[in-house]
PDB file of C-alpha atoms in Angstrom:
ATOM      1  CA  MET A 159     -34.584 128.671  -9.516  1.00 77.00           C
ATOM      2  CA  ASP A 160     -34.871 124.946  -8.471  1.00 88.00           C
ATOM      3  CA  ILE A 161     -33.833 124.148  -4.980  1.00 93.00           C
ATOM      4  CA  THR A 162     -33.946 120.863  -3.194  1.00 95.00           C
ATOM      5  CA  LEU A 163     -33.784 120.589   0.465  1.00 96.00           C
ATOM      6  CA  LEU A 164     -34.979 117.009   1.080  1.00 97.00           C
ATOM      7  CA  GLY A 165     -31.572 115.489   1.042  1.00 96.00           C
ATOM      8  CA  PRO A 166     -28.448 117.481   0.210  1.00 94.00           C
ATOM      9  CA  LEU A 167     -28.892 121.013  -0.535  1.00 94.00           C
ATOM     10  CA  ASN A 168     -28.832 121.719  -4.256  1.00 91.00           C
ATOM     11  CA  ALA A 169     -29.958 124.910  -6.256  1.00 88.00           C
ATOM     12  CA  ASP A 170     -29.867 125.793  -9.902  1.00 84.00           C
ATOM     13  CA  LYS A 171     -31.328 128.133 -12.406  1.00 72.00           C
ATOM     14  CA  ASP A 172     -32.001 126.868 -15.891  1.00 69.00           C
ATOM     15  CA  GLY A 173     -29.482 124.136 -15.328  1.00 69.00           C
ATOM     16  CA  ALA A 174     -26.784 126.540 -13.885  1.00 71.00           C
ATOM     17  CA  PRO A 175     -25.715 125.932 -10.111  1.00 76.00           C
ATOM     18  CA  VAL A 176     -26.434 128.834  -7.696  1.00 80.00           C
ATOM     19  CA  LEU A 177     -24.955 126.777  -4.833  1.00 85.00           C
ATOM     20  CA  PRO A 178     -22.412 128.565  -2.381  1.00 89.00           C
ATOM     21  CA  SER A 179     -19.971 126.622  -0.407  1.00 88.00           C
ATOM     22  CA  ALA A 180     -19.608 128.533   2.814  1.00 92.00           C
ATOM     23  CA  ALA A 181     -21.777 127.260   5.606  1.00 94.00           C
ATOM     24  CA  LYS A 182     -23.467 130.235   6.572  1.00 95.00           C
ATOM     25  CA  MET A 183     -24.411 131.274   3.019  1.00 95.00           C
ATOM     26  CA  ARG A 184     -25.908 127.899   2.793  1.00 95.00           C
ATOM     27  CA  GLN A 185     -27.893 128.274   5.992  1.00 96.00           C
ATOM     28  CA  ILE A 186     -29.278 131.629   4.587  1.00 96.00           C
ATOM     29  CA  LEU A 187     -30.300 130.092   1.236  1.00 95.00           C
ATOM     30  CA  ALA A 188     -31.846 127.060   2.817  1.00 96.00           C
ATOM     31  CA  LEU A 189     -33.819 129.407   5.254  1.00 97.00           C
ATOM     32  CA  LEU A 190     -34.923 131.756   2.801  1.00 96.00           C
ATOM     33  CA  ALA A 191     -36.128 128.654   0.348  1.00 95.00           C
ATOM     34  CA  LEU A 192     -38.105 127.290   3.190  1.00 96.00           C
ATOM     35  CA  HIS A 193     -39.934 130.489   3.321  1.00 95.00           C
ATOM     36  CA  SER A 194     -40.000 131.141  -0.233  1.00 94.00           C
ATOM     37  CA  ASN A 195     -42.115 134.203  -1.456  1.00 94.00           C
ATOM     38  CA  ARG A 196     -42.537 135.350   2.227  1.00 95.00           C
ATOM     39  CA  VAL A 197     -40.346 137.932   3.810  1.00 96.00           C
ATOM     40  CA  VAL A 198     -37.842 136.363   6.319  1.00 97.00           C
ATOM     41  CA  PRO A 199     -36.677 139.254   8.851  1.00 96.00           C
ATOM     42  CA  VAL A 200     -33.181 140.201   9.224  1.00 96.00           C
ATOM     43  CA  SER A 201     -33.498 139.381  12.920  1.00 95.00           C
ATOM     44  CA  MET A 202     -34.721 135.957  12.255  1.00 96.00           C
ATOM     45  CA  ILE A 203     -31.738 135.347   9.744  1.00 96.00           C
ATOM     46  CA  MET A 204     -29.183 136.448  12.324  1.00 96.00           C
ATOM     47  CA  GLU A 205     -30.694 134.146  15.018  1.00 96.00           C
ATOM     48  CA  GLU A 206     -30.311 131.216  12.817  1.00 96.00           C
ATOM     49  CA  LEU A 207     -26.734 132.204  12.069  1.00 96.00           C
ATOM     50  CA  TRP A 208     -25.458 133.129  15.236  1.00 96.00           C
ATOM     51  CA  GLY A 209     -28.279 132.580  18.042  1.00 93.00           C
ATOM     52  CA  TYR A 210     -28.947 135.152  20.614  1.00 89.00           C
ATOM     53  CA  ASN A 211     -25.293 136.528  20.563  1.00 89.00           C
ATOM     54  CA  PRO A 212     -24.791 137.923  17.075  1.00 89.00           C
ATOM     55  CA  PRO A 213     -21.476 139.595  16.567  1.00 92.00           C
ATOM     56  CA  ARG A 214     -21.368 143.437  16.649  1.00 91.00           C
ATOM     57  CA  THR A 215     -20.683 143.279  12.823  1.00 93.00           C
ATOM     58  CA  GLY A 216     -23.443 140.680  12.323  1.00 91.00           C
ATOM     59  CA  SER A 217     -25.463 143.071  10.114  1.00 92.00           C
ATOM     60  CA  THR A 218     -22.853 144.211   7.936  1.00 94.00           C
ATOM     61  CA  THR A 219     -21.640 140.444   7.616  1.00 95.00           C
ATOM     62  CA  LEU A 220     -25.152 139.381   6.584  1.00 96.00           C
ATOM     63  CA  GLN A 221     -25.162 142.045   3.980  1.00 94.00           C
ATOM     64  CA  THR A 222     -22.065 140.823   2.536  1.00 95.00           C
ATOM     65  CA  TYR A 223     -23.548 136.960   2.342  1.00 95.00           C
ATOM     66  CA  ILE A 224     -26.544 138.453   0.632  1.00 95.00           C
ATOM     67  CA  LEU A 225     -24.373 140.222  -1.939  1.00 94.00           C
ATOM     68  CA  ARG A 226     -22.425 136.897  -2.770  1.00 93.00           C
ATOM     69  CA  LEU A 227     -25.656 135.168  -3.018  1.00 92.00           C
ATOM     70  CA  ARG A 228     -26.856 137.510  -5.586  1.00 91.00           C
ATOM     71  CA  ARG A 229     -23.750 137.342  -7.377  1.00 89.00           C
ATOM     72  CA  LEU A 230     -24.250 133.671  -7.748  1.00 87.00           C
ATOM     73  CA  ILE A 231     -27.593 134.181  -9.129  1.00 84.00           C
ATOM     74  CA  ASP A 232     -26.422 137.036 -11.390  1.00 83.00           C
ATOM     75  CA  ALA A 233     -23.783 134.497 -12.657  1.00 79.00           C
ATOM     76  CA  SER A 234     -26.367 131.660 -13.208  1.00 74.00           C
ATOM     77  CA  VAL A 235     -28.918 133.950 -15.059  1.00 65.00           C
ATOM     78  CA  ALA A 236     -26.339 135.513 -17.311  1.00 60.00           C
ATOM     79  CA  GLY A 237     -28.207 138.848 -17.658  1.00 57.00           C
ATOM     80  CA  ARG A 238     -31.631 137.708 -18.311  1.00 63.00           C
ATOM     81  CA  CYS A 239     -32.863 139.222 -15.114  1.00 65.00           C
ATOM     82  CA  ASN A 240     -31.623 140.810 -11.925  1.00 76.00           C
ATOM     83  CA  ALA A 241     -30.717 138.918  -8.840  1.00 79.00           C
ATOM     84  CA  LYS A 242     -32.349 141.710  -6.860  1.00 82.00           C
ATOM     85  CA  GLU A 243     -35.797 140.612  -8.556  1.00 84.00           C
ATOM     86  CA  ILE A 244     -35.119 136.916  -7.217  1.00 88.00           C
ATOM     87  CA  LEU A 245     -33.543 137.782  -3.740  1.00 92.00           C
ATOM     88  CA  VAL A 246     -35.351 140.904  -2.650  1.00 95.00           C
ATOM     89  CA  TYR A 247     -35.184 143.270   0.448  1.00 94.00           C
ATOM     90  CA  ARG A 248     -38.508 144.172   1.512  1.00 90.00           C
ATOM     91  CA  HIS A 249     -40.063 145.321   4.880  1.00 86.00           C
ATOM     92  CA  GLY A 250     -36.739 144.843   6.905  1.00 91.00           C
ATOM     93  CA  GLY A 251     -36.112 141.533   5.533  1.00 95.00           C
ATOM     94  CA  TYR A 252     -35.118 139.216   2.656  1.00 96.00           C
ATOM     95  CA  CYS A 253     -37.383 137.293   0.260  1.00 96.00           C
ATOM     96  CA  LEU A 254     -36.623 134.702  -2.173  1.00 94.00           C
ATOM     97  CA  ILE A 255     -39.107 134.977  -5.077  1.00 92.00           C
ATOM     98  CA  VAL A 256     -39.431 131.571  -6.992  1.00 89.00           C
ATOM     99  CA  PRO A 257     -42.673 129.507  -8.239  1.00 85.00           C
ATOM    100  CA  THR A 258     -43.588 127.140  -5.096  1.00 77.00           C
ATOM    101  CA  GLY A 259     -43.249 124.083  -7.485  1.00 85.00           C
ATOM    102  CA  CYS A 260     -39.495 124.741  -7.662  1.00 91.00           C
ATOM    103  CA  VAL A 261     -38.794 124.136  -3.959  1.00 95.00           C
ATOM    104  CA  ASP A 262     -39.016 120.373  -3.019  1.00 96.00           C
ATOM    105  CA  VAL A 263     -40.064 121.154   0.490  1.00 96.00           C
ATOM    106  CA  LEU A 264     -42.829 123.139  -0.600  1.00 95.00           C
ATOM    107  CA  GLU A 265     -44.113 120.721  -3.150  1.00 96.00           C
ATOM    108  CA  TYR A 266     -43.920 117.829  -0.472  1.00 97.00           C
ATOM    109  CA  ASP A 267     -45.814 119.985   1.807  1.00 97.00           C
ATOM    110  CA  ARG A 268     -48.519 120.299  -0.693  1.00 97.00           C
ATOM    111  CA  LEU A 269     -48.584 116.754  -1.636  1.00 97.00           C
ATOM    112  CA  ALA A 270     -48.680 115.634   1.937  1.00 98.00           C
ATOM    113  CA  ALA A 271     -51.769 117.858   2.726  1.00 97.00           C
ATOM    114  CA  ASP A 272     -53.465 116.684  -0.413  1.00 98.00           C
ATOM    115  CA  GLY A 273     -52.933 113.118   0.580  1.00 97.00           C
ATOM    116  CA  GLN A 274     -54.310 113.865   4.209  1.00 95.00           C
ATOM    117  CA  ARG A 275     -57.438 115.123   2.589  1.00 95.00           C
ATOM    118  CA  LEU A 276     -57.850 111.936   0.324  1.00 95.00           C
ATOM    119  CA  PHE A 277     -57.083 109.701   3.196  1.00 93.00           C
ATOM    120  CA  ASP A 278     -59.501 111.673   5.341  1.00 91.00           C
ATOM    121  CA  THR A 279     -62.346 111.023   2.879  1.00 91.00           C
ATOM    122  CA  GLY A 280     -61.597 107.289   2.415  1.00 89.00           C
ATOM    123  CA  GLU A 281     -60.139 107.979  -1.167  1.00 92.00           C
ATOM    124  CA  ASP A 282     -57.393 105.321  -0.294  1.00 92.00           C
ATOM    125  CA  GLU A 283     -56.117 104.551  -3.752  1.00 95.00           C
ATOM    126  CA  ALA A 284     -55.799 108.130  -4.509  1.00 97.00           C
ATOM    127  CA  ALA A 285     -54.076 108.720  -1.217  1.00 96.00           C
ATOM    128  CA  VAL A 286     -51.523 106.012  -1.946  1.00 97.00           C
ATOM    129  CA  LYS A 287     -50.580 107.675  -5.253  1.00 98.00           C
ATOM    130  CA  VAL A 288     -50.362 111.245  -3.746  1.00 98.00           C
ATOM    131  CA  TYR A 289     -48.527 109.909  -0.766  1.00 98.00           C
ATOM    132  CA  THR A 290     -46.017 107.971  -2.962  1.00 98.00           C
ATOM    133  CA  GLU A 291     -45.464 111.068  -4.945  1.00 98.00           C
ATOM    134  CA  ALA A 292     -44.447 113.027  -1.694  1.00 98.00           C
ATOM    135  CA  LEU A 293     -42.023 110.675  -0.376  1.00 98.00           C
ATOM    136  CA  ASP A 294     -40.423 110.171  -3.825  1.00 97.00           C
ATOM    137  CA  LEU A 295     -39.256 113.840  -3.571  1.00 97.00           C
ATOM    138  CA  TRP A 296     -36.797 112.625  -0.759  1.00 97.00           C
ATOM    139  CA  ARG A 297     -33.155 112.016  -1.657  1.00 96.00           C
ATOM    140  CA  GLY A 298     -31.703 111.430   2.077  1.00 95.00           C
ATOM    141  CA  PRO A 299     -32.457 113.044   5.307  1.00 96.00           C
ATOM    142  CA  ALA A 300     -33.728 116.615   5.308  1.00 96.00           C
ATOM    143  CA  LEU A 301     -31.085 119.377   5.141  1.00 96.00           C
ATOM    144  CA  ALA A 302     -28.588 116.724   5.187  1.00 95.00           C
ATOM    145  CA  ASP A 303     -25.665 118.690   4.533  1.00 93.00           C
ATOM    146  CA  ILE A 304     -26.637 122.042   6.145  1.00 95.00           C
ATOM    147  CA  ARG A 305     -25.116 123.158   9.346  1.00 93.00           C
ATOM    148  CA  CYS A 306     -28.487 124.114  11.126  1.00 95.00           C
ATOM    149  CA  GLY A 307     -28.914 126.764  13.485  1.00 95.00           C
ATOM    150  CA  ALA A 308     -32.070 126.674  15.773  1.00 94.00           C
ATOM    151  CA  LEU A 309     -34.453 127.695  13.227  1.00 96.00           C
ATOM    152  CA  LEU A 310     -33.477 125.257  10.503  1.00 97.00           C
ATOM    153  CA  GLU A 311     -33.079 122.515  13.329  1.00 97.00           C
ATOM    154  CA  ILE A 312     -36.902 122.955  14.004  1.00 97.00           C
ATOM    155  CA  GLU A 313     -37.723 122.721  10.369  1.00 97.00           C
ATOM    156  CA  ARG A 314     -35.585 119.519   9.979  1.00 97.00           C
ATOM    157  CA  VAL A 315     -37.296 117.701  12.937  1.00 97.00           C
ATOM    158  CA  ARG A 316     -40.586 118.986  11.410  1.00 97.00           C
ATOM    159  CA  LEU A 317     -39.695 117.514   8.003  1.00 97.00           C
ATOM    160  CA  GLU A 318     -38.489 114.093   9.623  1.00 97.00           C
ATOM    161  CA  GLU A 319     -41.561 113.816  11.532  1.00 97.00           C
ATOM    162  CA  SER A 320     -44.021 114.532   8.934  1.00 97.00           C
ATOM    163  CA  ARG A 321     -42.072 112.241   6.446  1.00 97.00           C
ATOM    164  CA  LEU A 322     -42.659 109.223   9.049  1.00 97.00           C
ATOM    165  CA  GLY A 323     -46.346 110.240   9.379  1.00 96.00           C
ATOM    166  CA  VAL A 324     -46.765 110.472   5.670  1.00 97.00           C
ATOM    167  CA  LEU A 325     -45.263 106.780   5.393  1.00 97.00           C
ATOM    168  CA  GLU A 326     -47.270 105.434   8.119  1.00 96.00           C
ATOM    169  CA  ARG A 327     -50.719 106.947   6.611  1.00 95.00           C
ATOM    170  CA  ARG A 328     -49.502 105.712   3.220  1.00 97.00           C
ATOM    171  CA  ILE A 329     -49.218 102.030   4.594  1.00 96.00           C
ATOM    172  CA  ASP A 330     -52.596 102.420   6.417  1.00 94.00           C
ATOM    173  CA  ALA A 331     -54.297 103.071   3.011  1.00 94.00           C
ATOM    174  CA  GLU A 332     -52.604 100.124   1.525  1.00 95.00           C
ATOM    175  CA  LEU A 333     -53.602  97.852   4.379  1.00 93.00           C
ATOM    176  CA  TYR A 334     -57.403  99.212   3.737  1.00 91.00           C
ATOM    177  CA  LEU A 335     -56.753  98.192  -0.093  1.00 92.00           C
ATOM    178  CA  GLY A 336     -55.832  94.596   1.145  1.00 92.00           C
ATOM    179  CA  ARG A 337     -51.909  94.948   0.051  1.00 94.00           C
ATOM    180  CA  HIS A 338     -50.715  93.475   3.483  1.00 94.00           C
ATOM    181  CA  ALA A 339     -48.651  90.771   1.576  1.00 95.00           C
ATOM    182  CA  GLU A 340     -47.156  93.418  -0.652  1.00 96.00           C
ATOM    183  CA  LEU A 341     -46.214  95.507   2.549  1.00 97.00           C
ATOM    184  CA  LEU A 342     -44.398  92.646   4.765  1.00 97.00           C
ATOM    185  CA  THR A 343     -40.912  93.333   3.245  1.00 97.00           C
ATOM    186  CA  GLU A 344     -41.042  97.046   3.805  1.00 97.00           C
ATOM    187  CA  LEU A 345     -42.529  96.717   7.434  1.00 98.00           C
ATOM    188  CA  VAL A 346     -39.554  94.423   8.445  1.00 97.00           C
ATOM    189  CA  VAL A 347     -36.915  97.196   7.565  1.00 97.00           C
ATOM    190  CA  LEU A 348     -39.391 100.029   9.004  1.00 97.00           C
ATOM    191  CA  THR A 349     -39.751  98.310  12.399  1.00 97.00           C
ATOM    192  CA  ALA A 350     -35.877  97.512  12.530  1.00 96.00           C
ATOM    193  CA  ARG A 351     -35.380 101.175  11.968  1.00 95.00           C
ATOM    194  CA  GLN A 352     -38.196 102.507  14.254  1.00 95.00           C
ATOM    195  CA  PRO A 353     -37.978  99.834  16.979  1.00 95.00           C
ATOM    196  CA  LEU A 354     -40.134 101.837  19.406  1.00 96.00           C
ATOM    197  CA  HIS A 355     -42.660 103.023  17.132  1.00 96.00           C
ATOM    198  CA  GLU A 356     -46.140 101.314  18.073  1.00 95.00           C
ATOM    199  CA  GLY A 357     -47.752 102.497  14.865  1.00 94.00           C
ATOM    200  CA  LEU A 358     -45.492 100.628  12.259  1.00 96.00           C
ATOM    201  CA  HIS A 359     -45.171  97.524  14.585  1.00 97.00           C
ATOM    202  CA  ALA A 360     -49.116  97.377  14.860  1.00 95.00           C
ATOM    203  CA  GLN A 361     -49.178  97.730  11.016  1.00 96.00           C
ATOM    204  CA  HIS A 362     -46.469  94.939  10.776  1.00 97.00           C
ATOM    205  CA  MET A 363     -48.650  92.895  13.104  1.00 96.00           C
ATOM    206  CA  ILE A 364     -52.040  93.334  11.187  1.00 95.00           C
ATOM    207  CA  ALA A 365     -49.986  92.463   7.834  1.00 96.00           C
ATOM    208  CA  LEU A 366     -48.445  89.286   9.274  1.00 97.00           C
ATOM    209  CA  TYR A 367     -51.718  88.123  10.674  1.00 96.00           C
ATOM    210  CA  ARG A 368     -53.559  88.575   7.391  1.00 95.00           C
ATOM    211  CA  SER A 369     -50.878  86.881   5.744  1.00 95.00           C
ATOM    212  CA  GLY A 370     -51.590  83.660   7.926  1.00 95.00           C
ATOM    213  CA  ARG A 371     -48.856  84.202  10.143  1.00 96.00           C
ATOM    214  CA  PRO A 372     -50.381  85.010  13.571  1.00 96.00           C
ATOM    215  CA  SER A 373     -47.411  83.642  15.579  1.00 97.00           C
ATOM    216  CA  GLU A 374     -45.110  86.126  14.065  1.00 97.00           C
ATOM    217  CA  ALA A 375     -47.466  88.900  14.647  1.00 97.00           C
ATOM    218  CA  LEU A 376     -47.591  87.940  18.240  1.00 97.00           C
ATOM    219  CA  ALA A 377     -43.681  87.755  18.366  1.00 97.00           C
ATOM    220  CA  THR A 378     -43.547  91.140  16.925  1.00 97.00           C
ATOM    221  CA  PHE A 379     -45.598  92.415  19.932  1.00 97.00           C
ATOM    222  CA  THR A 380     -43.660  90.615  22.372  1.00 97.00           C
ATOM    223  CA  LYS A 381     -40.306  91.977  20.777  1.00 96.00           C
ATOM    224  CA  LEU A 382     -41.878  95.424  21.111  1.00 97.00           C
ATOM    225  CA  ARG A 383     -43.086  95.224  24.667  1.00 97.00           C
ATOM    226  CA  HIS A 384     -39.633  93.918  25.679  1.00 97.00           C
ATOM    227  CA  ARG A 385     -37.995  96.777  23.859  1.00 96.00           C
ATOM    228  CA  LEU A 386     -40.411  99.375  25.471  1.00 96.00           C
ATOM    229  CA  VAL A 387     -39.979  97.969  29.219  1.00 96.00           C
ATOM    230  CA  GLU A 388     -36.126  97.997  28.720  1.00 95.00           C
ATOM    231  CA  ASP A 389     -35.673 101.328  27.113  1.00 94.00           C
ATOM    232  CA  LEU A 390     -38.532 103.483  28.484  1.00 95.00           C
ATOM    233  CA  GLY A 391     -39.906 101.501  31.519  1.00 95.00           C
ATOM    234  CA  LEU A 392     -43.283 101.410  29.831  1.00 95.00           C
ATOM    235  CA  ASP A 393     -45.791  98.790  28.775  1.00 95.00           C
ATOM    236  CA  PRO A 394     -47.544  99.073  25.120  1.00 94.00           C
ATOM    237  CA  SER A 395     -50.279 101.363  24.912  1.00 93.00           C
ATOM    238  CA  PRO A 396     -53.755  99.844  25.505  1.00 93.00           C
ATOM    239  CA  ARG A 397     -54.602 100.181  21.835  1.00 92.00           C
ATOM    240  CA  LEU A 398     -51.803  97.756  20.897  1.00 94.00           C
ATOM    241  CA  GLN A 399     -52.651  95.522  23.869  1.00 95.00           C
ATOM    242  CA  ARG A 400     -56.278  95.308  22.433  1.00 94.00           C
ATOM    243  CA  LEU A 401     -54.690  94.363  19.224  1.00 94.00           C
ATOM    244  CA  GLN A 402     -52.681  91.731  20.559  1.00 96.00           C
ATOM    245  CA  ARG A 403     -55.913  90.353  22.356  1.00 95.00           C
ATOM    246  CA  ALA A 404     -57.603  90.481  18.737  1.00 93.00           C
ATOM    247  CA  ILE A 405     -54.988  88.336  17.215  1.00 95.00           C
ATOM    248  CA  LEU A 406     -55.176  85.791  20.006  1.00 96.00           C
ATOM    249  CA  GLY A 407     -58.811  85.721  19.587  1.00 93.00           C
ATOM    250  CA  GLY A 408     -58.965  85.679  15.968  1.00 90.00           C
ATOM    251  CA  ASP A 409     -61.173  88.679  15.918  1.00 87.00           C
ATOM    252  CA  LEU A 410     -63.059  89.220  12.543  1.00 83.00           C
ATOM    253  CA  LEU A 411     -62.411  92.700  12.392  1.00 81.00           C
ATOM    254  CA  LEU A 412     -58.749  92.244  11.627  1.00 86.00           C
ATOM    255  CA  ASP A 413     -59.857  90.915   8.353  1.00 83.00           C
ATOM    256  CA  ARG A 414     -62.674  93.287   7.861  1.00 72.00           C
ATOM    257  CA  PRO A 415     -61.714  96.617   9.124  1.00 66.00           C
ATOM    258  CA  GLN A 416     -64.483  99.223   9.304  1.00 66.00           C
ATOM    259  CA  ARG A 417     -63.303 102.174   7.473  1.00 68.00           C
ATOM    260  CA  GLY A 418     -64.322 105.636   8.901  1.00 64.00           C
ATOM    261  CA  PRO A 419     -63.185 109.189   7.973  1.00 60.00           C
ATOM    262  CA  GLY A 420     -59.718 109.536   8.658  1.00 59.00           C
ATOM    263  CA  ARG A 421     -59.546 106.593  10.640  1.00 74.00           C
ATOM    264  CA  ARG A 422     -56.230 105.063  10.898  1.00 79.00           C
ATOM    265  CA  VAL A 423     -55.593 101.064  11.119  1.00 77.00           C
ATOM    266  CA  LEU A 424     -54.673 101.167  14.787  1.00 78.00           C
ATOM    267  CA  ASP A 425     -57.467 103.584  15.637  1.00 80.00           C
ATOM    268  CA  MET A 426     -59.885 100.572  15.268  1.00 78.00           C
ATOM    269  CA  PHE A 427     -58.679  99.146  18.622  1.00 77.00           C
ATOM    270  CA  ALA A 428     -59.025 102.493  20.535  1.00 67.00           C
ATOM    271  CA  ALA A 429     -61.207 102.418  23.627  1.00 61.00           C
TER     272      ALA A 429
END
């Protein structure tokens, strides 16, 4: 079964759809897919569906949802296997048995971890390639059309935060490869979408400076500082302020960064 969660939910088995329309069944499928090949306790599924106040008939209702999901699976496999071999009851919970490469979230997490290892060891070209593969799996916001309960909401936030981190590290690796000019358009969009994100603004400032546009790099800092003060009552971090001073002084470190294991671009300006 192929299941996608990095965007709208989709599930199919050998091209045949296995996609429930009922909101709670979609929640169950998403939760089980996120924990593929691991038992999800009944109590955990009920918490996702109803919080800490499940109805008295919650256990029976859950069994009905599971039965309907199995019927969908049976219809898609057309007798080639038993749905109970795919959606299994085991040790007080349910387990969705699928190859890990068939769930986009699991594949994304694997690629993100591989990219991090490559980045940490200074293999920037390979890190960019793997990070790009990970980001290409996304087709929209995570769990875009799922009505998330408490547990799925935690996963949604985790995935969105991970996506932003992977994107930032991919840009770090590209800056170490000297691709500042190619990154400028993307960084204009990203800083507009994330107006308080210091890491992306630092990358934009460095890309502008290396492209011979130091005044625009300083204007980017000034704009961010105003937003931080107005929205949060905070000044930019010491690292970002040191980056501003480096641009004002034409610090050679900006053009010849010292790459250390796992070192992000903004870390060059840590105390």
